[in-house]
Short mmCIF file of C-alpha atoms in Angstrom, two decimals:
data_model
loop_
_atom_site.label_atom_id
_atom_site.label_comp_id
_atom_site.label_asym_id
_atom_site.label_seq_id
_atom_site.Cartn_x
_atom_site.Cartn_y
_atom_site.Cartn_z
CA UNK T 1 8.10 -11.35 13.46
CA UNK T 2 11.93 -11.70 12.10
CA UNK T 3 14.29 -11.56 14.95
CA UNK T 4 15.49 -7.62 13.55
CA UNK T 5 11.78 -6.41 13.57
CA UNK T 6 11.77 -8.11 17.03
CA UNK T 7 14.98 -6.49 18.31
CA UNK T 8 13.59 -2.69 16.46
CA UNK T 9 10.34 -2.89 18.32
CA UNK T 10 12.28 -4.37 21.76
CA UNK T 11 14.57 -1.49 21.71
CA UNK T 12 11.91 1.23 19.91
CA UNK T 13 9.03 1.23 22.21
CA UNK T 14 7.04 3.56 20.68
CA UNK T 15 6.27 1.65 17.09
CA UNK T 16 2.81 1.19 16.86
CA UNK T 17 2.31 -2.21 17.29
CA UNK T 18 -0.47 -5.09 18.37
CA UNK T 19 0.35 -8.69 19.90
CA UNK T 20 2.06 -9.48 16.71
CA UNK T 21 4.79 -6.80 16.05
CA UNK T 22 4.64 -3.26 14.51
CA UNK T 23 1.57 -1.84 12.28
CA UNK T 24 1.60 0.40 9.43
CA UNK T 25 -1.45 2.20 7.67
CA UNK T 26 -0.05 2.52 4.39
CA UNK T 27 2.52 0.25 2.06
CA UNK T 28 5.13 3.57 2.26
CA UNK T 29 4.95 3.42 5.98
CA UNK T 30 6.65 -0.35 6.12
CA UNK T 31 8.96 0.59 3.58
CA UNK T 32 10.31 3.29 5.33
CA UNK T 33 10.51 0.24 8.22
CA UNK T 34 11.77 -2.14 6.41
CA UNK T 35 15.11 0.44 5.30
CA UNK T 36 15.61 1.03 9.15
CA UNK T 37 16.15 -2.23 9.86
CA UNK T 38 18.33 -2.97 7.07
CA UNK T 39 20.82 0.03 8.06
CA UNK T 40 20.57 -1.14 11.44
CA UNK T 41 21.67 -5.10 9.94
CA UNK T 42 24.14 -3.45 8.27
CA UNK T 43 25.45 -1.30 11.27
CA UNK T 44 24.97 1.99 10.35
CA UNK T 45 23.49 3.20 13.48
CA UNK T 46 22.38 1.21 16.95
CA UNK T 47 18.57 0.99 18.16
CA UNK T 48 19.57 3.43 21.16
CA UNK T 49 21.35 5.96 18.39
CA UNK T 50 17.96 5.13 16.09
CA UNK T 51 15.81 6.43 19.86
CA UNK T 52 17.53 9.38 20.60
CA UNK T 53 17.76 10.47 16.76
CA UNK T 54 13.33 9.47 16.66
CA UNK T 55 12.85 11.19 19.74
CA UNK T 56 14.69 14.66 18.72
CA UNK T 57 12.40 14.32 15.38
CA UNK T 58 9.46 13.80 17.87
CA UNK T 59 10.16 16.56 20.00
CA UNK T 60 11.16 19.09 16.84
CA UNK T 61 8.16 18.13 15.25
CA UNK T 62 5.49 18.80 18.67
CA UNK T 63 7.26 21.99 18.79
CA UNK T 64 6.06 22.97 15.64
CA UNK T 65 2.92 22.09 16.49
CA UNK T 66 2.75 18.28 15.32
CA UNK T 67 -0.32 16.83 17.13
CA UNK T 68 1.31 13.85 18.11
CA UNK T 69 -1.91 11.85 17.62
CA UNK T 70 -0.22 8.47 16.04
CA UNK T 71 -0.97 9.38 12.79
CA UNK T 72 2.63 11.23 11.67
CA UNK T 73 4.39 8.59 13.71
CA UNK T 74 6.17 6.91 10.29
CA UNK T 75 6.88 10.55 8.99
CA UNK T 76 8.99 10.95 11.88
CA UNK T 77 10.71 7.73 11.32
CA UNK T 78 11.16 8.82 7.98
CA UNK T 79 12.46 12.02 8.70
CA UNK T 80 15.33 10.51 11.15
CA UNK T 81 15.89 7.87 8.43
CA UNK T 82 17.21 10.64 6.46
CA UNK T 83 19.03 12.43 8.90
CA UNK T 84 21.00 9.09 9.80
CA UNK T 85 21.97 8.51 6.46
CA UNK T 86 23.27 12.09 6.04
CA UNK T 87 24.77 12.32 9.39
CA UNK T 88 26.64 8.93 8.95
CA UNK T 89 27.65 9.88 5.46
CA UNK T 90 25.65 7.52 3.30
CA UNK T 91 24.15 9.95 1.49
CA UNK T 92 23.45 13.68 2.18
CA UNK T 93 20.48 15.46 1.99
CA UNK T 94 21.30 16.96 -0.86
CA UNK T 95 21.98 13.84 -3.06
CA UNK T 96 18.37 12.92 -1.29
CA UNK T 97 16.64 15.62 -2.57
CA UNK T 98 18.26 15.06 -6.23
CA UNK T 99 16.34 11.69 -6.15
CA UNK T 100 13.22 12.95 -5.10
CA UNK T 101 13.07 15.60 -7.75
CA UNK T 102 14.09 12.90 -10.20
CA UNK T 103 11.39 10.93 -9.22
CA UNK T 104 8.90 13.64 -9.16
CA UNK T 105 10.11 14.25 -12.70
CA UNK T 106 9.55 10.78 -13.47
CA UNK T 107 6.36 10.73 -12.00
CA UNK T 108 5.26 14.12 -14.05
CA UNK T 109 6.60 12.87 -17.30
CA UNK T 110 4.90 9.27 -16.81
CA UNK T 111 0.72 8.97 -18.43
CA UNK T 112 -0.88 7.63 -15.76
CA UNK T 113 -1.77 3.66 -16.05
CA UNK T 114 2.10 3.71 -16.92
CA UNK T 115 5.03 2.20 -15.08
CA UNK T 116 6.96 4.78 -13.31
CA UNK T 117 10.93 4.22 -14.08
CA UNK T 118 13.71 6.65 -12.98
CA UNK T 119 15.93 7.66 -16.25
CA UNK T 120 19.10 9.54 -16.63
CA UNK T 121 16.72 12.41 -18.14
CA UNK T 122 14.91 12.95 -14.60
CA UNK T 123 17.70 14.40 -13.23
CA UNK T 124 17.80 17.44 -14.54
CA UNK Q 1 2.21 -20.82 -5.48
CA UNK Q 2 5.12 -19.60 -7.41
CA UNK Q 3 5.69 -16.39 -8.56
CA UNK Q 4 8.62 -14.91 -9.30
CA UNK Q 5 9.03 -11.76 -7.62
CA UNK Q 6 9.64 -8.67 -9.37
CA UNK Q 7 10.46 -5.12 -7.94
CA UNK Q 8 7.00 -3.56 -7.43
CA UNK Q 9 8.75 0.18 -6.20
CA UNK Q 10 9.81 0.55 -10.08
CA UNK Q 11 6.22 0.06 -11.50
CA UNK Q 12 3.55 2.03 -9.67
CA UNK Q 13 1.00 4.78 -10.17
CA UNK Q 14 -0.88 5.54 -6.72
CA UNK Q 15 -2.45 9.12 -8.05
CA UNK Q 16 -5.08 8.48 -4.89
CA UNK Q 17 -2.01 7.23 -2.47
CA UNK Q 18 -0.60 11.21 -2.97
CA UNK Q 19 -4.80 12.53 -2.55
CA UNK Q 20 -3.99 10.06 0.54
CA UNK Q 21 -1.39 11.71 2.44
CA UNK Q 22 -1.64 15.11 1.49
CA UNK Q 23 -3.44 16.30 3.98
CA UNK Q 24 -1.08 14.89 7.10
CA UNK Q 25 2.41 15.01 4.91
CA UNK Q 26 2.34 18.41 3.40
CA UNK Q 27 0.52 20.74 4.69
CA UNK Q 28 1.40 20.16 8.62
CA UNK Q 29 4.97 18.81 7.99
CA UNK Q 30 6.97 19.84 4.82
CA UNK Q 31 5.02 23.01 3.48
CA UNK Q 32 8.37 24.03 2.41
CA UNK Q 33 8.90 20.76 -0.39
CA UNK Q 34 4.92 21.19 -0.73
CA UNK Q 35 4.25 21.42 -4.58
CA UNK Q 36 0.41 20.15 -5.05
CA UNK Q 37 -0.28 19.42 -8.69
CA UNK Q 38 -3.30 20.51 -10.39
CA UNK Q 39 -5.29 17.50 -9.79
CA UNK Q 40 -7.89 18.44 -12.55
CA UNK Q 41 -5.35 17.04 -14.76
CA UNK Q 42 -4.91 13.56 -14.76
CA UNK Q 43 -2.68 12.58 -17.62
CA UNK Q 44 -0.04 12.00 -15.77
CA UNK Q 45 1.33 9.98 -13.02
CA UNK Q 46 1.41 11.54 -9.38
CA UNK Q 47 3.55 10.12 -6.33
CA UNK Q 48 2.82 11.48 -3.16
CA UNK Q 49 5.59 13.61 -1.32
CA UNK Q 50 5.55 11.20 1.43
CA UNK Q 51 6.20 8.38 -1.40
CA UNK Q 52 8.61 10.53 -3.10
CA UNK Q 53 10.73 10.85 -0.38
CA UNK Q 54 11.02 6.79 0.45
CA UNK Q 55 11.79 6.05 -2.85
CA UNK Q 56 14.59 8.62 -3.53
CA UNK Q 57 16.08 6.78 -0.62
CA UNK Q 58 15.40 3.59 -1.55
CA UNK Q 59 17.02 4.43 -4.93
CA UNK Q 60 19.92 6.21 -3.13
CA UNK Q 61 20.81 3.22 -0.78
CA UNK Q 62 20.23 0.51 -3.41
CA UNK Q 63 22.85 2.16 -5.89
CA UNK Q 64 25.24 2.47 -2.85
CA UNK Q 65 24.67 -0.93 -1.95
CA UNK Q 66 23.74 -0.47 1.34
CA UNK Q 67 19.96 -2.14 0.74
CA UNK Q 68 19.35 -4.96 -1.43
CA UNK Q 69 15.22 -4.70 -3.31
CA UNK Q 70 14.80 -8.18 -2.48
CA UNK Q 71 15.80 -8.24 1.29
CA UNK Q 72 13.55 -5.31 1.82
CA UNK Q 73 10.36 -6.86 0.10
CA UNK Q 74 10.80 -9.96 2.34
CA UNK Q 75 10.64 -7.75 5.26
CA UNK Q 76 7.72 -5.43 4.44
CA UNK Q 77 5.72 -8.98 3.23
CA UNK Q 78 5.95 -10.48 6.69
CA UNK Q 79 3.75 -7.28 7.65
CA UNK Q 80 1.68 -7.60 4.54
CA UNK Q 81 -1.79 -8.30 6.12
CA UNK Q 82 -0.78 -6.01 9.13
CA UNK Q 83 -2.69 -3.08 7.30
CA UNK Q 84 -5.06 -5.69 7.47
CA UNK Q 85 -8.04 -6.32 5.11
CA UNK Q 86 -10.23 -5.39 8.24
CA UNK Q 87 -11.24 -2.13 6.48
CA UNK Q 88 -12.86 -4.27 3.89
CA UNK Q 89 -13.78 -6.91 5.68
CA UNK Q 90 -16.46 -4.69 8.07
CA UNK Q 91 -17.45 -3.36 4.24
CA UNK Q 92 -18.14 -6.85 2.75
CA UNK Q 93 -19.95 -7.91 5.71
CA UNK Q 94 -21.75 -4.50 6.28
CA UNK Q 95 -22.90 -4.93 2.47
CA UNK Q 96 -24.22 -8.60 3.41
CA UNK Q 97 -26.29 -7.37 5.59
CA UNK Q 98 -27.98 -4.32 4.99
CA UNK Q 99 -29.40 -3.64 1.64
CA UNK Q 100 -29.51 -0.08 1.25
CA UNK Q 101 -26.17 0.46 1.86
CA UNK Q 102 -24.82 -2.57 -0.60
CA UNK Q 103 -26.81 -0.54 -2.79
CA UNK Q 104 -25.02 2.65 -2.47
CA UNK Q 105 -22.11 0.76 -2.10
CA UNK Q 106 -22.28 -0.63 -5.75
CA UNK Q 107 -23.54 3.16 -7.30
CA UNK Q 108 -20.77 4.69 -5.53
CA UNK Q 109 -17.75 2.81 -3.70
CA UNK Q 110 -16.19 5.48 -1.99
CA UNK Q 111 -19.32 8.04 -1.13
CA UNK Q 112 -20.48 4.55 0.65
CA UNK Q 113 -17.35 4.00 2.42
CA UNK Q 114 -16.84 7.56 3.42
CA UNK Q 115 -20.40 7.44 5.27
CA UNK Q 116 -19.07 4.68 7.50
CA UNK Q 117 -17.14 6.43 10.26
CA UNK Q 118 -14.62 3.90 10.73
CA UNK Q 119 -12.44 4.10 7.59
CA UNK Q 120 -10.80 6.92 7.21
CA UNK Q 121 -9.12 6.94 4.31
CA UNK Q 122 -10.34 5.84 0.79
CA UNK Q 123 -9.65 6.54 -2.55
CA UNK Q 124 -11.91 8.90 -4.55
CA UNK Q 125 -12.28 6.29 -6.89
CA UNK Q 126 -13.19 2.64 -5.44
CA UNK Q 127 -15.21 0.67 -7.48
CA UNK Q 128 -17.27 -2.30 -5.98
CA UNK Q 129 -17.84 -5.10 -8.11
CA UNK Q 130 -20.48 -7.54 -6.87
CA UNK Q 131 -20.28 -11.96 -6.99
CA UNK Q 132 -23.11 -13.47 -8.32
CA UNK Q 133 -23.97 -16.52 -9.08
CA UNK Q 134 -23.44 -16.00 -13.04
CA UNK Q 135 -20.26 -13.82 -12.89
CA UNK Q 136 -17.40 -13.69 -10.90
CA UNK Q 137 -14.65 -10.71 -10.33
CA UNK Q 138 -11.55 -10.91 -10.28
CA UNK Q 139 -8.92 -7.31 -10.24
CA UNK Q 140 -5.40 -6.93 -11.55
CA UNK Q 141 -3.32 -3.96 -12.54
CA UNK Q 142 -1.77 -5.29 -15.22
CA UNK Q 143 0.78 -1.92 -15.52
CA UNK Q 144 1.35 -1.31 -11.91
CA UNK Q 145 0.32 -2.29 -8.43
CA UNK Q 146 -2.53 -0.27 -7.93
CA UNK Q 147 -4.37 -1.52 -4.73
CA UNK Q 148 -7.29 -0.41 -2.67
CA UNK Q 149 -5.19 -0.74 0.34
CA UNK Q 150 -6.91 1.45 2.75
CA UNK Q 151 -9.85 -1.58 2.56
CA UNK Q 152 -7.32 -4.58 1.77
CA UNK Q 153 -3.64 -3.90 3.49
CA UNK Q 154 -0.48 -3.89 1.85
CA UNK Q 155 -0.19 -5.55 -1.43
CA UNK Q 156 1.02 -9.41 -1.77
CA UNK Q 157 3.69 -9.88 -3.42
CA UNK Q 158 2.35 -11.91 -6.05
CA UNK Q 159 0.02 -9.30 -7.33
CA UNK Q 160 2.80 -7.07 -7.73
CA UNK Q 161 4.49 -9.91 -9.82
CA UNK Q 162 4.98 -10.28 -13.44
CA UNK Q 163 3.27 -13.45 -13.92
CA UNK Q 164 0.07 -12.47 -12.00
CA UNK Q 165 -0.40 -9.39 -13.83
CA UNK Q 166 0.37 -10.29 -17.57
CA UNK Q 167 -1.93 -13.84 -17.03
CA UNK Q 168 -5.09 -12.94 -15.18
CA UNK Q 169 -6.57 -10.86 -18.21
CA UNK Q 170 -5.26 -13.46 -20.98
CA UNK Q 171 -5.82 -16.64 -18.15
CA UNK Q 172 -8.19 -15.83 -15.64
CA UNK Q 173 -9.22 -19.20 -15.07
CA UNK Q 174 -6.14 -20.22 -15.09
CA UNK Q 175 -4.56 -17.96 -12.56
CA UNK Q 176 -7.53 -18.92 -10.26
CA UNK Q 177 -7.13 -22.69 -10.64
CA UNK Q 178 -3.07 -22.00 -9.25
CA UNK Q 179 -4.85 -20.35 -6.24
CA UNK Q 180 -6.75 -23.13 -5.99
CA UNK Q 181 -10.29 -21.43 -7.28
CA UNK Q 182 -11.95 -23.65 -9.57
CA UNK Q 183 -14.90 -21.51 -11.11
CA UNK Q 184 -17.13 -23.69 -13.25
CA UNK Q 185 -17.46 -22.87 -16.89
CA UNK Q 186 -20.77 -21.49 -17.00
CA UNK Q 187 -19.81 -18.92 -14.70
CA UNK Q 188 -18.47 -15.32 -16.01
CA UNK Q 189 -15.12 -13.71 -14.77
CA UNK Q 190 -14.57 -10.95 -15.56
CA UNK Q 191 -11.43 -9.32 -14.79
CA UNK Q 192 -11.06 -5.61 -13.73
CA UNK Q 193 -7.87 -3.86 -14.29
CA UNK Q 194 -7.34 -1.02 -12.19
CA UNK Q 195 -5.68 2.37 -13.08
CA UNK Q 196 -4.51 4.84 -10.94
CA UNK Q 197 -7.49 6.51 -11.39
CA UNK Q 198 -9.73 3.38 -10.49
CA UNK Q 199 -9.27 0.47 -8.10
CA UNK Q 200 -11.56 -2.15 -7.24
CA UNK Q 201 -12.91 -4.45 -4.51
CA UNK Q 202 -14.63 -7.47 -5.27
CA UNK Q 203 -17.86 -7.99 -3.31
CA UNK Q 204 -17.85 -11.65 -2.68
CA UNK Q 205 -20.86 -13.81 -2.04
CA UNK Q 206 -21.82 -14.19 1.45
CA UNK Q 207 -21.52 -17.89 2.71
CA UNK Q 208 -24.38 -20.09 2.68
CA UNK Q 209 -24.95 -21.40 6.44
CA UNK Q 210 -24.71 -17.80 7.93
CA UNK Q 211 -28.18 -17.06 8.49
CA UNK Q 212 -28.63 -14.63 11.15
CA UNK Q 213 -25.07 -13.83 11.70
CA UNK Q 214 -24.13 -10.33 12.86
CA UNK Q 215 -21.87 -8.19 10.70
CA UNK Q 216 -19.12 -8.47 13.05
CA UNK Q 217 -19.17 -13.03 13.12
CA UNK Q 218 -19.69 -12.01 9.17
CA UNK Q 219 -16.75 -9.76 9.11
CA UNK Q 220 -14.59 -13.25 10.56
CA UNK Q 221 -14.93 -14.44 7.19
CA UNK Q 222 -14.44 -12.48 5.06
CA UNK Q 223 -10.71 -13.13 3.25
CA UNK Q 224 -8.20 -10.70 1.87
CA UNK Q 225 -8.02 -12.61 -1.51
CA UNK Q 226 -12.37 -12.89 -1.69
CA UNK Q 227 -11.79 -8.99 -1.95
CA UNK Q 228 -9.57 -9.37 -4.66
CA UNK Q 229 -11.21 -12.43 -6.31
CA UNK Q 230 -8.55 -15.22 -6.12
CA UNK Q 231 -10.53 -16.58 -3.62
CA UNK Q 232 -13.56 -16.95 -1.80
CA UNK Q 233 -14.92 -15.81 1.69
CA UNK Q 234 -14.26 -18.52 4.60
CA UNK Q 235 -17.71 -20.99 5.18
CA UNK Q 236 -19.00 -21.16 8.41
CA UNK Q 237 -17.46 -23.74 10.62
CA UNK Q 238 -13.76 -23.94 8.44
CA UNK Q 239 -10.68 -23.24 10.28
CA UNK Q 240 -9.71 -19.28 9.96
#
């Protein structure tokens, strides 16, 4: 484990881990990781900012009935991932959601088997 | 091995990653982004809204400089085998030893693995292709990165790379001698490219020397890369 994933999962105690470090279930899931501990290299936010920000997510999320079995735990993460960047002023949510639909139109325009690029056109 | 490493986030097509994650992402968490595509129609490429979502960031934070493609990649490979190729491993070695279900297995990948109630999550469209003695499988995606890795884990980097992809279908033996695979002459490979459709896992041959061995001592042996075909399963007695 690199010394940042070891300082994330020292100060994050709830990333699902085993003796090694942190576990994901899907390639998207250590992505989503991986960007966390890059903004937190790069001192956009603190592990204990990171923890309160996850844990509001958490708690928003079980309140709209989230079952809170394990299995949601990265969409969390990804949620406060983008509420950091907007809240810090990296990007707001609305520039966010212009990339998404870009690469959804990407994505749609794309025959499968294809490479998926982002293009000028996808943002409509 | 040397690869050069190319950006894999830019060159994808997981149609079954989106069938995937629909069922935790949208419904229970962001009905109101929730936009589910017909999936009768498969001419074009599908992300999932989960995947959508971490690469409009990743785009986002790249063109503002704030992530760098490269650093990112080195972090999410030190966690490549953390998905783990257990999934597949317990398939392999299930396969190995019980006939009827290596059977089903090869008629229908995924109604197999969907019987077994420890993996949860498969593509609709797995494809087992079965070692023998006269042929030998080996799978690529020459276009994208498309990966069973519900069975195998996340991807390694090298068979998201360029030189991987455009040589196994023109160089197969040649791509398996630089993994240190020599397959003799008289032996087939064929090489199965997967679409976003399709994705495959090599059945390897089980081990000589294993006689007797439970599914779970089996399982122990059963590598990551014997899945994919640039390698072969661990023999008895070798260091794991």
């Amino acid at each position: 484990m690199s010394s940042s994933a070891a300082a994330a999962t020292a100060a994050i105690p709830s990333i699902p881990r085993d003796d090694d470090g942190p576990v994901f279930r899907a390639p998207w899931e250590a992505q989503a990781f991986a960007m966390a501990l890059t903004l937190h290299d790069r001192g956009v936010f603190t592990w204990p900012e990171w923890a309160a920000a996850l844990a509001d997510e958490i708690k928003r999320a079980q309140a709209a009935g989230d079952p809170d079995t394990g299995e949601t735990y990265y969409l969390h993460w990804l949620a406060t991932l983008e509420g950091l960047v907007a809240r810090k002023g990296v990007a707001s949510m609305d520039t966010l959601h212009r990339y998404r639909d870009a690469w959804d139109h990407a994505a749609d325009r794309t025959p499968h088997g294809k490479p998926i690029e982002l293009r000028d056109e996808d943002f409509g | 091995m040397a690869w050069i490493e190319i950006r894999p986030h830019l060159v994808c097509c997981m149609t079954a990653d989106r069938r995937a994650s629909t069922a935790t992402d949208q419904s229970a968490y962001l009905p109101a982004m929730s936009h589910d595509h017909s999936h009768h129609d498969h001419d074009h490429s599908e992300l999932s809204e989960t995947e959508l979502r971490v690469r409009a960031l990743e785009t986002v934070l790249t063109e503002k400089g704030y992530v760098e493609p490269a650093a990112l990649d080195a972090i999410i490979q030190a966690y490549e085998t953390k998905i783990g190729p257990h999934n597949g491993a317990r398939v392999v070695a299930k396969a190995w030893t019980d006939p009827a279900f290596k059977k089903a297995l090869l008629e229908d990948g995924s109604k197999a693995i969907g019987t077994l109630g420890h993996v949860s999550r498969v593509g609709d469209h797995l494809v087992v292709v079965e070692n023998t003695p006269q042929r030998h499988n080996m799978v690529v995606c020459t276009l994208c990165s498309c990966y069973p890795w519900e069975m195998l884990g996340l991807p390694p980097v090298w068979y998201k790379a360029s030189p991987y992809r455009s040589r196994a279908v023109k160089d197969p033996r040649g791509v398996l001698a630089d993994f240190g695979v020599s397959v003799p002459d008289a032996i087939e490979i064929r090489v199965w490219d997967s679409t976003a459709e399709t994705r495959f896992l090599v059945l390897p041959m089980r081990p000589a020397g294993t006689e007797g061995w439970s599914e779970a001592q089996l399982a122990e042996l059963v590598t990551r890369d014997s899945m994919i075909g640039t390698g072969f399963p661990r023999t008895p007695g070798a260091p794991s």
